[in-house]
Amino acid sequence: MPGPTRGFLGRRRSAGDPRLPPGQYDAGSDWPVLTAEPTPRITPETWSITVDGAVENPTTWTWDEAHALPGAEYNGDIHCVTTWSKFDTHFAGVSVDSLLEVARPKPEGRFVMETAKTGYTTNLPIEDVTGGKAWLVWEFDGKPLAVEHGGPVRMLVPHLYFWKSTKWISRITVMERDQPGFWEQNGYHDRGDPWKQQRYQGDL
Amino acid sequence: MTADPGPDSGATGVTAGGGAPAGGWTTATVSGVRRPIARSVELRLDVHDRVDHLPGQHYVVRLTAEDGYTAQRSYSVASPPGDPLVELFVERLDDGEVSTYLADVVEPGDELEVRGPIGGWFVWDGETPALLVGGGSGVVPLVAMVRHARDIGRLDLLRVAVSARTLAALPYADELAEAGAQIVLTREPRGIRPASRLTGMDLFPLVEPGQTAFVCGSTGFATAATQLLVELGVPTTAIRVEQFGPSALELPKR
């Protein structure tokens, strides 16, 4: 660790708040928007989600079909690599487990690639989106998810930095071999665990 | 990308920047501190073991308090790759923690922990036509592109439109004007142009086939500017956006 920065006192430390990963600050009621592409206009009528790749039963769900799956909620915190964290968020949608139950990943399918309608991609080990750890969400705080936050439907993988939670999600591809997604090809860490500060390539 | 993105995956313009340099944590000695604009600061940094950046990349600055507490933020680089120093432009946010320190406390000779360059998407390669659209401090990465173009004698590749409340509030206003930027002011007239937001009429003369558009500014500005570009026929796959600040929902409605 380097020595202290001359004259820096620090103001925002949330003394010992166990919910705040290292290097993060509490964004409070703010929810910053960081996007690399133009915001697309997608209506519920034109949205669909496809699970394909190394699965027994590639499947596409429309808006109504996805809403007919068992509902699921996430209540908890989210963390962005740009150092804001947001506590006590409430999202509603469907568990990714419900989709994979239908699509049935093959045993050799060990990774997934999330793809957005815009072409944005991000890769994950399949363990990071199974076992109640990932959701497709269409509601935030009881209201439809705003388009700048990825509405009508985004991925939610809250235990990892938020670039793993693809906005405007349209496809989840199960893969046998890992491939880097958009930010992963552009200098960011392959996994992105906030508690380990896995921000950029080369972080342990 | 997946082997077969399929018809539903939309644009595939989102691909790797490829080959964008990325540096690790290092120390920088503050060489110069200027405040040409109210509520902001230009820092000139001598970065130890520096990795040359591409125009559009950013650096992370990490501050450490006596008790080990740290805070870090990203700032766009304003200097071109050919500049021996790395120049960061920092807008001072009143409720900021890092920006207030950089704007109010830092002096030449101080050492800062920095990491960079970072980012492989919002970068201009210096070889292909580009349309640069920036609002407020969002002009900073575009300034790096303009300076680089000037250095290599390729200003002809760039078309530039920038917006600010007033000319005095526009970072690097003189350089941008000299480079032929269309300057739009929202709170004061400029020549015969009355105060107004950026419009399609401002951008229309600058749009050419084959350009990559780089849009940088607040969420509200970036959303509006990309919408204008799309309406002018710029393919969404040719638009790269860097935006900051709260979501549009929390901004005053227009």
XYZ file of C-alpha atoms in Angstrom:
458
model
C 0.000 0.000 0.000
C 1.254 3.490 -0.783
C 1.490 6.110 1.906
C -1.265 8.603 2.601
C -2.036 11.373 0.119
C -0.942 14.734 1.518
C -3.883 16.608 2.953
C -6.541 14.051 2.074
C -8.957 13.449 4.925
C -11.733 11.571 3.177
C -15.340 12.454 3.812
C -17.574 9.673 2.679
C -16.322 6.713 4.637
C -19.263 4.756 5.970
C -17.449 3.713 9.099
C -17.518 -0.011 9.170
C -20.705 -0.432 7.134
C -20.370 -4.137 6.366
C -22.448 -3.743 3.206
C -19.885 -1.510 1.487
C -17.165 -3.347 -0.470
C -13.678 -1.814 -0.407
C -13.208 1.265 -2.565
C -16.942 1.887 -2.902
C -19.102 4.762 -1.640
C -22.777 4.860 -0.802
C -24.614 6.564 -3.676
C -27.670 7.074 -1.467
C -30.832 7.672 -3.447
C -28.881 8.396 -6.633
C -28.641 5.789 -9.364
C -25.964 6.851 -11.840
C -26.254 5.825 -15.485
C -23.187 4.651 -17.370
C -23.698 3.275 -20.825
C -21.420 2.748 -23.771
C -24.093 2.775 -26.443
C -27.174 4.730 -27.439
C -30.217 3.777 -25.383
C -32.391 1.536 -27.561
C -36.152 1.805 -27.753
C -37.548 -1.621 -26.961
C -41.199 -2.193 -26.165
C -42.511 -5.173 -24.205
C -44.192 -6.328 -27.432
C -40.869 -6.501 -29.302
C -38.759 -7.827 -26.421
C -37.845 -11.506 -26.058
C -35.202 -13.541 -24.285
C -33.449 -16.515 -25.840
C -31.383 -19.119 -24.036
C -29.245 -21.066 -26.485
C -25.799 -22.526 -27.073
C -24.783 -25.655 -25.167
C -28.299 -26.495 -23.988
C -30.629 -29.444 -24.637
C -33.615 -27.240 -25.373
C -32.877 -23.792 -26.846
C -35.854 -21.612 -25.954
C -37.180 -18.122 -26.601
C -39.674 -16.437 -24.295
C -41.813 -13.440 -25.204
C -42.752 -10.807 -22.627
C -45.971 -12.638 -21.711
C -44.256 -16.023 -21.622
C -41.493 -14.737 -19.366
C -44.080 -13.186 -17.040
C -45.873 -16.538 -16.854
C -42.787 -18.071 -15.215
C -42.666 -18.083 -11.390
C -41.937 -14.547 -10.191
C -38.834 -13.795 -8.166
C -37.468 -10.774 -6.338
C -34.110 -9.405 -5.300
C -33.839 -7.200 -2.239
C -30.324 -6.073 -1.551
C -27.353 -4.036 -2.651
C -25.748 -3.360 -6.042
C -22.191 -2.257 -6.804
C -20.722 -0.509 -9.851
C -17.052 -0.674 -10.797
C -17.058 3.134 -11.017
C -17.191 2.993 -7.173
C -20.818 3.701 -6.317
C -22.884 1.201 -4.397
C -26.616 1.378 -3.834
C -28.146 -0.237 -0.778
C -31.533 -1.877 -0.320
C -32.667 -2.024 -3.931
C -35.839 -3.902 -4.840
C -36.066 -5.637 -8.185
C -38.744 -8.017 -9.472
C -38.684 -10.391 -12.400
C -37.783 -14.029 -12.814
C -34.861 -16.147 -11.665
C -32.382 -17.201 -14.353
C -32.717 -20.659 -12.797
C -36.299 -20.778 -14.127
C -35.055 -20.194 -17.685
C -32.239 -22.721 -17.414
C -34.617 -25.301 -15.985
C -36.414 -25.212 -19.327
C -33.348 -24.821 -21.584
C -31.352 -27.492 -19.693
C -27.635 -26.670 -20.029
C -25.454 -29.579 -21.115
C -22.837 -30.763 -18.612
C -20.070 -29.252 -20.743
C -21.762 -25.834 -20.679
C -19.612 -24.123 -18.071
C -19.869 -20.447 -19.064
C -22.507 -18.047 -20.294
C -22.456 -14.977 -22.509
C -25.153 -12.381 -21.894
C -26.019 -10.395 -25.022
C -28.043 -7.190 -25.158
C -30.291 -6.007 -27.939
C -27.590 -3.408 -28.648
C -24.906 -6.041 -29.143
C -23.298 -5.481 -25.727
C -21.928 -8.694 -24.237
C -20.560 -9.903 -20.925
C -19.272 -13.338 -19.945
C -19.640 -15.289 -16.705
C -18.992 -18.728 -15.278
C -22.373 -20.487 -15.247
C -22.139 -20.818 -11.450
C -22.524 -17.041 -11.252
C -26.001 -17.115 -12.791
C -27.392 -20.263 -11.165
C -28.428 -21.197 -7.649
C -30.529 -18.082 -7.009
C -27.777 -15.606 -7.838
C -29.106 -13.999 -11.038
C -32.383 -12.637 -12.330
C -34.057 -11.102 -15.345
C -35.777 -8.051 -13.887
C -38.493 -5.748 -15.222
C -39.457 -3.868 -12.072
C -37.486 -1.541 -9.815
C -39.120 -0.330 -6.599
C -42.476 -1.589 -7.801
C -42.388 0.347 -11.069
C -41.468 -0.747 -14.605
C -37.691 -0.642 -15.078
C -36.712 2.634 -16.776
C -35.173 2.355 -20.230
C -31.916 4.067 -19.186
C -31.509 1.418 -16.520
C -31.987 -1.339 -19.074
C -35.754 -1.533 -19.351
C -37.937 -3.187 -20.269
C -35.790 -6.103 -19.030
C -32.216 -6.279 -17.767
C -30.050 -8.959 -16.264
C -29.292 -8.664 -12.552
C -26.191 -10.334 -11.104
C -25.854 -8.303 -7.912
C -22.950 -10.188 -6.347
C -20.684 -8.950 -9.174
C -19.919 -5.435 -10.469
C -22.869 -4.114 -12.391
C -21.356 -4.345 -15.872
C -22.179 -8.057 -15.526
C -25.867 -7.079 -15.271
C -26.576 -6.523 -18.962
C -29.105 -3.847 -19.837
C -31.692 -4.621 -22.550
C -30.840 -8.318 -22.257
C -32.030 -10.434 -25.172
C -29.915 -13.579 -25.138
C -28.079 -15.878 -22.756
C -25.758 -18.259 -24.552
C -24.328 -21.229 -22.673
C -20.731 -21.899 -23.763
C -18.246 -24.703 -23.318
C -15.312 -22.317 -23.292
C -15.005 -18.863 -21.793
C -14.824 -15.869 -24.123
C -14.398 -12.258 -23.066
C -17.373 -9.934 -23.446
C -17.399 -6.237 -24.280
C -15.779 -4.639 -21.234
C -13.692 -7.742 -20.612
C -12.073 -7.171 -24.017
C -11.697 -3.520 -23.138
C -9.536 -3.701 -20.066
C -11.919 -4.805 -17.337
C -11.583 -7.870 -15.130
C -12.983 -11.195 -16.310
C -15.112 -11.874 -13.209
C -15.641 -8.602 -11.304
C -16.126 -9.537 -7.644
C -16.642 -6.246 -5.729
C -15.389 -7.724 -2.460
C -12.067 -8.598 -4.115
C -11.956 -5.286 -6.055
C -11.646 -7.162 -9.351
C -11.950 -4.008 -11.463
C -9.396 -4.220 -14.229
C -7.384 -6.856 -16.018
C -4.527 -7.886 -13.805
C -6.411 -7.475 -10.503
C -6.253 -10.712 -8.536
C -19.109 -12.320 -29.129
C -20.836 -15.606 -29.502
C -20.092 -17.681 -32.570
C -23.573 -17.036 -33.894
C -25.167 -13.977 -32.346
C -28.360 -14.683 -34.260
C -30.910 -12.250 -35.574
C -32.043 -11.069 -32.158
C -28.730 -9.899 -30.834
C -29.068 -6.591 -32.609
C -26.135 -4.467 -33.541
C -22.770 -6.101 -33.554
C -20.967 -2.793 -33.788
C -20.116 -3.294 -30.138
C -16.835 -5.092 -30.479
C -13.456 -4.923 -28.910
C -11.444 -1.757 -29.109
C -8.543 -4.140 -29.449
C -5.034 -3.196 -28.567
C -5.943 -0.257 -26.343
C -3.091 0.110 -23.885
C -3.825 -0.328 -20.197
C -1.445 0.559 -17.412
C -1.315 -0.509 -13.779
C -1.126 1.513 -10.570
C 1.741 3.923 -10.415
C 2.711 7.262 -8.948
C 2.423 10.618 -10.660
C 4.096 13.829 -9.633
C 1.892 16.873 -10.025
C 3.758 19.170 -12.378
C 1.191 21.880 -12.970
C -2.103 23.084 -11.525
C -4.283 25.549 -13.450
C -7.778 26.830 -12.903
C -8.738 28.427 -16.220
C -12.423 27.882 -15.518
C -14.377 28.390 -12.335
C -15.197 25.264 -10.366
C -12.652 23.056 -12.094
C -8.951 22.301 -12.237
C -6.448 21.167 -14.857
C -3.763 18.911 -13.460
C -0.563 18.206 -15.392
C 0.935 14.928 -14.214
C 4.335 13.381 -14.693
C 3.305 9.720 -14.615
C 6.078 7.345 -13.601
C 6.510 4.320 -15.900
C 3.844 5.808 -18.122
C 2.052 3.750 -20.767
C 1.066 5.854 -23.804
C -2.693 6.303 -24.062
C -5.117 6.589 -26.938
C -7.245 9.742 -27.179
C -10.458 9.121 -25.217
C -8.994 6.916 -22.487
C -9.125 7.812 -18.807
C -7.080 7.548 -15.657
C -8.139 6.560 -12.162
C -6.889 8.687 -9.263
C -6.771 7.022 -5.840
C -6.432 9.037 -2.635
C -5.423 7.484 0.678
C -6.134 9.033 4.089
C -3.902 8.638 7.135
C -5.990 5.745 8.455
C -5.800 3.838 5.186
C -9.235 4.882 3.887
C -9.163 5.248 0.098
C -11.356 6.889 -2.521
C -10.899 6.657 -6.271
C -12.496 8.264 -9.316
C -11.945 8.182 -13.068
C -11.059 11.272 -15.091
C -10.703 11.624 -18.844
C -7.326 12.556 -20.239
C -7.243 15.870 -22.092
C -3.679 15.600 -23.361
C -2.728 13.856 -26.596
C -0.442 10.810 -26.602
C 2.444 12.975 -27.781
C 2.343 15.226 -24.715
C 5.135 14.350 -22.273
C 2.691 14.922 -19.405
C -0.780 13.515 -18.737
C -3.368 16.258 -18.336
C -6.556 15.596 -16.406
C -9.446 18.044 -16.289
C -11.516 17.743 -13.133
C -14.855 19.426 -12.579
C -15.309 20.335 -8.916
C -18.511 18.883 -7.508
C -19.589 20.562 -4.279
C -20.538 17.258 -2.685
C -17.551 15.546 -4.259
C -14.861 13.893 -2.232
C -12.063 13.389 -4.752
C -12.845 16.342 -7.035
C -12.869 18.825 -4.148
C -9.494 17.524 -2.982
C -7.996 17.746 -6.477
C -9.449 21.203 -7.059
C -8.765 22.754 -3.651
C -5.802 21.009 -2.060
C -3.411 19.640 -4.684
C -0.256 21.639 -5.386
C 2.657 21.162 -7.776
C 5.121 18.678 -6.316
C 2.427 16.516 -4.720
C 2.424 12.834 -5.541
C -0.772 11.086 -6.551
C -1.494 7.418 -7.010
C -2.882 6.870 -10.493
C -3.816 4.025 -12.766
C -4.139 4.184 -16.480
C -4.705 4.472 -19.245
C -8.036 2.635 -19.024
C -10.723 1.944 -21.590
C -10.701 0.504 -25.070
C -14.084 1.580 -26.403
C -14.359 5.351 -26.286
C -11.096 5.821 -28.159
C -10.276 7.363 -31.510
C -7.615 5.635 -33.590
C -6.452 8.822 -35.311
C -7.053 7.319 -38.742
C -10.780 7.289 -39.412
C -13.376 10.084 -39.650
C -15.060 10.943 -36.399
C -17.869 13.196 -35.228
C -17.255 14.469 -31.702
C -20.196 15.732 -29.650
C -19.548 16.921 -26.113
C -21.442 18.742 -23.391
C -19.794 20.616 -20.512
C -16.880 18.721 -19.019
C -17.786 15.922 -21.454
C -15.614 17.739 -23.983
C -12.438 16.607 -22.198
C -11.818 13.258 -23.957
C -12.756 14.989 -27.215
C -10.075 17.616 -26.573
C -7.516 14.793 -26.427
C -8.777 13.644 -29.841
C -8.596 17.177 -31.291
C -5.088 17.720 -29.934
C -3.933 14.382 -31.293
C -5.430 15.171 -34.710
C -3.613 18.515 -34.674
C -0.341 16.809 -33.720
C -0.541 14.339 -36.591
C -1.928 16.837 -39.089
C -5.292 15.131 -39.465
C -7.784 17.694 -38.160
C -9.587 17.075 -41.458
C -10.839 13.770 -40.039
C -12.765 15.413 -37.200
C -16.067 17.269 -37.005
C -16.779 18.725 -33.572
C -19.861 20.093 -31.813
C -19.756 21.135 -28.179
C -22.290 22.606 -25.809
C -22.016 24.531 -22.553
C -24.064 26.995 -20.564
C -21.751 29.908 -21.344
C -18.500 30.348 -23.223
C -16.733 30.972 -19.918
C -17.976 27.605 -18.671
C -16.744 25.642 -21.696
C -13.479 23.819 -20.956
C -10.801 24.416 -23.596
C -13.091 26.866 -25.429
C -10.277 28.600 -27.341
C -8.726 25.390 -28.604
C -12.077 23.973 -29.616
C -12.983 27.153 -31.490
C -9.611 27.144 -33.217
C -10.203 23.570 -34.335
C -13.432 24.666 -35.989
C -15.847 23.286 -33.428
C -19.498 24.213 -33.649
C -20.033 25.817 -30.232
C -23.544 25.828 -28.817
C -24.358 27.868 -25.723
C -27.531 27.282 -23.759
C -27.527 30.374 -21.530
C -26.116 33.131 -23.740
C -26.188 33.972 -27.437
C -23.145 33.336 -29.576
C -22.960 35.581 -32.620
C -26.327 35.397 -34.318
C -27.162 32.121 -32.668
C -29.553 32.574 -29.735
C -29.104 30.624 -26.527
C -30.559 27.155 -26.979
C -29.850 23.504 -26.554
C -28.035 21.475 -29.194
C -30.338 20.801 -32.138
C -30.342 18.612 -35.207
C -29.602 21.761 -37.223
C -26.326 22.169 -35.339
C -25.264 18.609 -36.071
C -26.640 18.190 -39.582
C -23.738 19.940 -41.409
C -21.233 17.814 -39.506
C -22.661 14.392 -40.273
C -20.840 12.436 -42.970
C -20.925 8.793 -44.021
C -18.325 6.541 -42.472
C -17.892 8.531 -39.286
C -17.749 7.079 -35.835
C -19.643 9.386 -33.487
C -18.278 9.956 -29.981
C -20.808 11.478 -27.589
C -19.755 12.519 -24.093
C -21.611 14.462 -21.449
C -24.205 14.238 -18.713
C -26.855 11.567 -19.021
C -29.430 14.099 -20.195
C -27.074 15.593 -22.770
C -25.833 12.238 -24.049
C -29.349 10.866 -24.373
C -30.541 13.931 -26.288
C -27.458 14.110 -28.520
C -27.562 10.435 -29.495
C -31.251 10.790 -30.279
C -30.464 13.704 -32.608
C -27.739 11.685 -34.335
C -30.080 8.744 -34.845
C -32.707 11.081 -36.285
C -30.051 12.423 -38.687
C -29.450 8.891 -39.926
C -26.279 8.007 -38.034
C -26.377 4.221 -37.463
C -26.600 3.345 -33.764
C -23.705 0.947 -34.329
C -21.517 3.922 -35.228
C -22.261 5.834 -32.005
C -20.113 5.487 -28.898
C -21.303 7.108 -25.715
C -19.655 8.087 -22.477
C -22.025 9.620 -19.960
C -21.906 10.542 -16.333
C -24.113 11.830 -13.554
C -27.508 10.832 -12.217
C -30.093 9.134 -14.375
C -32.275 11.204 -16.662
C -35.185 10.420 -14.375
C -33.652 12.545 -11.670
C -32.967 15.486 -13.973
C -35.538 18.210 -14.521
C -37.939 17.223 -17.273
C -37.722 19.214 -20.475
